[in-house]
PDB file of C-alpha atoms in Angstrom:
ATOM      1  CA  MET A  54      37.886   0.668  38.744  1.00 56.00           C
ATOM      2  CA  ASN A  55      34.405   1.892  37.891  1.00 67.00           C
ATOM      3  CA  ASN A  56      35.671   3.534  34.677  1.00 72.00           C
ATOM      4  CA  ARG A  57      37.353   0.291  33.638  1.00 72.00           C
ATOM      5  CA  SER A  58      34.155  -1.734  34.097  1.00 70.00           C
ATOM      6  CA  GLU A  59      32.232   0.824  32.004  1.00 72.00           C
ATOM      7  CA  ASN A  60      34.836   0.520  29.239  1.00 71.00           C
ATOM      8  CA  LEU A  61      34.590  -3.256  29.367  1.00 67.00           C
ATOM      9  CA  GLU A  62      30.784  -3.103  29.292  1.00 72.00           C
ATOM     10  CA  HIS A  63      30.853  -0.660  26.355  1.00 71.00           C
ATOM     11  CA  HIS A  64      33.329  -2.900  24.503  1.00 71.00           C
ATOM     12  CA  LEU A  65      31.181  -5.999  25.119  1.00 72.00           C
ATOM     13  CA  ASP A  66      28.024  -4.178  23.993  1.00 80.00           C
ATOM     14  CA  ARG A  67      29.708  -2.993  20.806  1.00 82.00           C
ATOM     15  CA  HIS A  68      31.111  -6.470  20.178  1.00 81.00           C
ATOM     16  CA  LEU A  69      27.655  -8.013  20.691  1.00 83.00           C
ATOM     17  CA  VAL A  70      26.044  -5.520  18.302  1.00 84.00           C
ATOM     18  CA  GLU A  71      28.689  -6.218  15.639  1.00 87.00           C
ATOM     19  CA  GLU A  72      28.224  -9.960  16.069  1.00 87.00           C
ATOM     20  CA  LEU A  73      24.433  -9.687  15.793  1.00 88.00           C
ATOM     21  CA  ALA A  74      24.756  -7.507  12.691  1.00 88.00           C
ATOM     22  CA  GLN A  75      27.088 -10.081  11.116  1.00 90.00           C
ATOM     23  CA  VAL A  76      24.635 -12.913  11.852  1.00 89.00           C
ATOM     24  CA  ALA A  77      21.768 -10.867  10.408  1.00 90.00           C
ATOM     25  CA  ARG A  78      23.767 -10.092   7.233  1.00 91.00           C
ATOM     26  CA  GLU A  79      24.653 -13.757   6.757  1.00 91.00           C
ATOM     27  CA  THR A  80      21.051 -14.829   7.291  1.00 91.00           C
ATOM     28  CA  VAL A  81      19.721 -12.294   4.778  1.00 91.00           C
ATOM     29  CA  ARG A  82      22.453 -13.216   2.279  1.00 91.00           C
ATOM     30  CA  ASP A  83      21.620 -16.929   2.574  1.00 89.00           C
ATOM     31  CA  GLU A  84      17.889 -16.263   2.179  1.00 90.00           C
ATOM     32  CA  LEU A  85      18.426 -14.080  -0.894  1.00 90.00           C
ATOM     33  CA  ARG A  86      20.729 -16.698  -2.392  1.00 90.00           C
ATOM     34  CA  GLU A  87      18.071 -19.380  -1.906  1.00 89.00           C
ATOM     35  CA  GLN A  88      15.318 -17.203  -3.388  1.00 88.00           C
ATOM     36  CA  SER A  89      17.401 -16.299  -6.418  1.00 89.00           C
ATOM     37  CA  ARG A  90      18.270 -19.968  -6.964  1.00 87.00           C
ATOM     38  CA  ARG A  91      14.570 -20.874  -7.000  1.00 87.00           C
ATOM     39  CA  GLN A  92      13.747 -17.966  -9.323  1.00 89.00           C
ATOM     40  CA  ARG A  93      16.539 -18.949 -11.724  1.00 89.00           C
ATOM     41  CA  ARG A  94      15.179 -22.497 -11.834  1.00 88.00           C
ATOM     42  CA  THR A  95      11.649 -21.223 -12.509  1.00 89.00           C
ATOM     43  CA  ALA A  96      12.897 -18.886 -15.239  1.00 90.00           C
ATOM     44  CA  LEU A  97      14.848 -21.736 -16.855  1.00 89.00           C
ATOM     45  CA  LEU A  98      11.745 -23.946 -16.876  1.00 90.00           C
ATOM     46  CA  TYR A  99       9.652 -21.148 -18.415  1.00 90.00           C
ATOM     47  CA  ALA A 100      12.305 -20.582 -21.085  1.00 91.00           C
ATOM     48  CA  ALA A 101      12.447 -24.303 -21.899  1.00 91.00           C
ATOM     49  CA  SER A 102       8.650 -24.405 -22.064  1.00 92.00           C
ATOM     50  CA  GLY A 103       8.614 -21.444 -24.457  1.00 89.00           C
ATOM     51  CA  ALA A 104      11.259 -23.036 -26.683  1.00 92.00           C
ATOM     52  CA  ALA A 105       9.321 -26.311 -26.823  1.00 94.00           C
ATOM     53  CA  ALA A 106       6.117 -24.426 -27.673  1.00 91.00           C
ATOM     54  CA  LEU A 107       7.929 -22.540 -30.432  1.00 91.00           C
ATOM     55  CA  TYR A 108       9.147 -25.767 -32.009  1.00 93.00           C
ATOM     56  CA  ALA A 109       5.660 -27.291 -31.662  1.00 93.00           C
ATOM     57  CA  GLY A 110       4.172 -24.276 -33.426  1.00 90.00           C
ATOM     58  CA  GLY A 111       6.762 -24.626 -36.184  1.00 92.00           C
ATOM     59  CA  ALA A 112       5.861 -28.280 -36.623  1.00 93.00           C
ATOM     60  CA  VAL A 113       2.151 -27.420 -36.869  1.00 92.00           C
ATOM     61  CA  ALA A 114       2.890 -24.690 -39.425  1.00 92.00           C
ATOM     62  CA  LEU A 115       4.968 -27.171 -41.446  1.00 92.00           C
ATOM     63  CA  ALA A 116       2.176 -29.751 -41.322  1.00 93.00           C
ATOM     64  CA  VAL A 117      -0.395 -27.176 -42.486  1.00 91.00           C
ATOM     65  CA  GLY A 118       1.940 -26.082 -45.283  1.00 92.00           C
ATOM     66  CA  LEU A 119       2.540 -29.660 -46.423  1.00 92.00           C
ATOM     67  CA  ALA A 120      -1.181 -30.429 -46.334  1.00 93.00           C
ATOM     68  CA  LEU A 121      -1.905 -27.357 -48.471  1.00 90.00           C
ATOM     69  CA  ALA A 122       0.986 -28.250 -50.798  1.00 91.00           C
ATOM     70  CA  SER A 123      -0.749 -31.490 -51.731  1.00 93.00           C
ATOM     71  CA  GLY A 124      -3.331 -29.471 -53.687  1.00 92.00           C
ATOM     72  CA  LEU A 125      -1.462 -26.176 -54.353  1.00 91.00           C
ATOM     73  CA  PRO A 126       1.994 -25.207 -55.591  1.00 92.00           C
ATOM     74  CA  GLY A 127       4.602 -25.017 -52.801  1.00 89.00           C
ATOM     75  CA  TRP A 128       4.915 -21.221 -52.882  1.00 90.00           C
ATOM     76  CA  ALA A 129       1.134 -20.779 -52.624  1.00 92.00           C
ATOM     77  CA  ALA A 130       0.917 -23.227 -49.701  1.00 91.00           C
ATOM     78  CA  ALA A 131       3.726 -21.362 -47.886  1.00 91.00           C
ATOM     79  CA  LEU A 132       2.068 -18.005 -48.534  1.00 92.00           C
ATOM     80  CA  LEU A 133      -1.302 -19.265 -47.329  1.00 92.00           C
ATOM     81  CA  THR A 134       0.295 -20.766 -44.194  1.00 91.00           C
ATOM     82  CA  ALA A 135       2.062 -17.458 -43.436  1.00 91.00           C
ATOM     83  CA  ALA A 136      -1.202 -15.539 -43.882  1.00 92.00           C
ATOM     84  CA  LEU A 137      -2.996 -18.004 -41.596  1.00 91.00           C
ATOM     85  CA  LEU A 138      -0.311 -17.580 -38.915  1.00 89.00           C
ATOM     86  CA  GLY A 139      -0.571 -13.805 -39.269  1.00 90.00           C
ATOM     87  CA  VAL A 140      -4.331 -13.923 -38.681  1.00 91.00           C
ATOM     88  CA  VAL A 141      -3.826 -16.146 -35.618  1.00 88.00           C
ATOM     89  CA  ALA A 142      -1.157 -13.768 -34.248  1.00 87.00           C
ATOM     90  CA  TYR A 143      -3.420 -10.758 -34.803  1.00 89.00           C
ATOM     91  CA  GLY A 144      -6.305 -12.524 -33.051  1.00 88.00           C
ATOM     92  CA  LEU A 145      -4.128 -13.452 -30.080  1.00 84.00           C
ATOM     93  CA  ARG A 146      -2.871  -9.863 -29.855  1.00 86.00           C
ATOM     94  CA  GLY A 147      -6.436  -8.577 -29.850  1.00 87.00           C
ATOM     95  CA  ALA A 148      -7.402 -11.065 -27.153  1.00 86.00           C
ATOM     96  CA  ALA A 149      -4.471  -9.932 -25.022  1.00 83.00           C
ATOM     97  CA  HIS A 150      -5.375  -6.239 -25.403  1.00 81.00           C
ATOM     98  CA  GLY A 151      -9.039  -6.936 -24.692  1.00 75.00           C
ATOM     99  CA  ARG A 152      -8.248  -8.203 -21.192  1.00 61.00           C
ATOM    100  CA  HIS A 153      -6.840  -4.906 -19.976  1.00 59.00           C
ATOM    101  CA  THR A 154      -9.337  -2.992 -17.891  1.00 59.00           C
ATOM    102  CA  PRO A 155      -9.303   0.793 -17.746  1.00 59.00           C
ATOM    103  CA  HIS A 156      -7.706   2.455 -14.744  1.00 58.00           C
ATOM    104  CA  PRO A 157     -10.042   3.230 -11.855  1.00 58.00           C
ATOM    105  CA  PRO A 158     -11.010   6.885 -11.517  1.00 56.00           C
ATOM    106  CA  HIS A 159      -8.600   9.053  -9.558  1.00 59.00           C
ATOM    107  CA  ARG A 160     -11.402  10.517  -7.487  1.00 60.00           C
ATOM    108  CA  VAL A 161     -13.954   8.762  -5.354  1.00 55.00           C
ATOM    109  CA  VAL A 162     -17.416   9.521  -6.679  1.00 61.00           C
ATOM    110  CA  GLY A 163     -20.058   9.969  -4.000  1.00 61.00           C
ATOM    111  CA  GLY A 164     -17.699   9.257  -1.131  1.00 64.00           C
ATOM    112  CA  ALA A 165     -14.583  10.298   0.659  1.00 67.00           C
ATOM    113  CA  ALA A 166     -11.010   9.181   0.236  1.00 61.00           C
ATOM    114  CA  PRO A 167      -9.881   6.411   2.600  1.00 61.00           C
ATOM    115  CA  ALA A 168      -8.137   7.478   5.795  1.00 60.00           C
ATOM    116  CA  ALA A 169      -4.924   5.656   4.870  1.00 61.00           C
ATOM    117  CA  PRO A 170      -3.282   4.399   1.658  1.00 61.00           C
ATOM    118  CA  PRO A 171      -4.558   0.996   0.468  1.00 63.00           C
ATOM    119  CA  THR A 172      -1.209  -0.652   1.278  1.00 63.00           C
ATOM    120  CA  GLY A 173      -1.629   0.094   4.954  1.00 61.00           C
ATOM    121  CA  LEU A 174       1.856   1.555   5.033  1.00 64.00           C
ATOM    122  CA  GLY A 175       2.917   5.112   5.533  1.00 61.00           C
ATOM    123  CA  MET A 176       1.155   8.156   6.804  1.00 60.00           C
ATOM    124  CA  PRO A 177      -2.564   8.737   6.282  1.00 62.00           C
ATOM    125  CA  TYR A 178      -3.624  11.040   3.487  1.00 64.00           C
ATOM    126  CA  PRO A 179      -3.566  14.746   4.339  1.00 70.00           C
ATOM    127  CA  PRO A 180      -7.007  16.215   5.004  1.00 72.00           C
ATOM    128  CA  MET A 181      -8.957  17.578   2.041  1.00 76.00           C
ATOM    129  CA  PRO A 182      -9.188  21.381   2.136  1.00 79.00           C
ATOM    130  CA  GLN A 183     -12.690  22.815   2.434  1.00 83.00           C
ATOM    131  CA  THR A 184     -12.163  25.242  -0.439  1.00 84.00           C
ATOM    132  CA  PRO A 185     -10.147  24.781  -3.602  1.00 81.00           C
ATOM    133  CA  PRO A 186      -6.809  26.596  -3.704  1.00 80.00           C
ATOM    134  CA  ASP A 187      -6.632  29.976  -5.406  1.00 80.00           C
ATOM    135  CA  VAL A 188      -5.004  29.593  -8.790  1.00 72.00           C
ATOM    136  CA  PRO A 189      -3.820  32.774 -10.460  1.00 74.00           C
ATOM    137  CA  HIS A 190      -5.215  33.200 -13.950  1.00 72.00           C
ATOM    138  CA  HIS A 191      -2.514  34.327 -16.352  1.00 67.00           C
ATOM    139  CA  ARG A 192      -3.494  35.955 -19.605  1.00 65.00           C
ATOM    140  CA  ALA A 193      -1.134  36.033 -22.518  1.00 57.00           C
TER     141      ALA A 193
END
């Protein structure tokens, strides 16, 4: 009788664990589905915004070309508009590259390394040895 109750208890425990795992999987699946739906919507809006901006830029380039064509031949106005757009693109590229800051130094100057990684996760850093390791010097 005692063995039978242990079997029943083991079966119920296993059934409960399986049921909880199934609920957890469904919950995670639903949450991921909702997050991906929101991200798809955001990506679609960004893509539509980019397409609208591209057409707006084309309209501005056409207007500049037509304005220049009133005093210049058509080919010269188109060439001047293309050169102007090239200068603007180069300037925007330079502005984008100018924002990047150099990487911080890999060593802490005048201090010690933090006791744990900045993320707060994982194991602390191993202790710094008192002496540098011996490195064999090979001569060719």
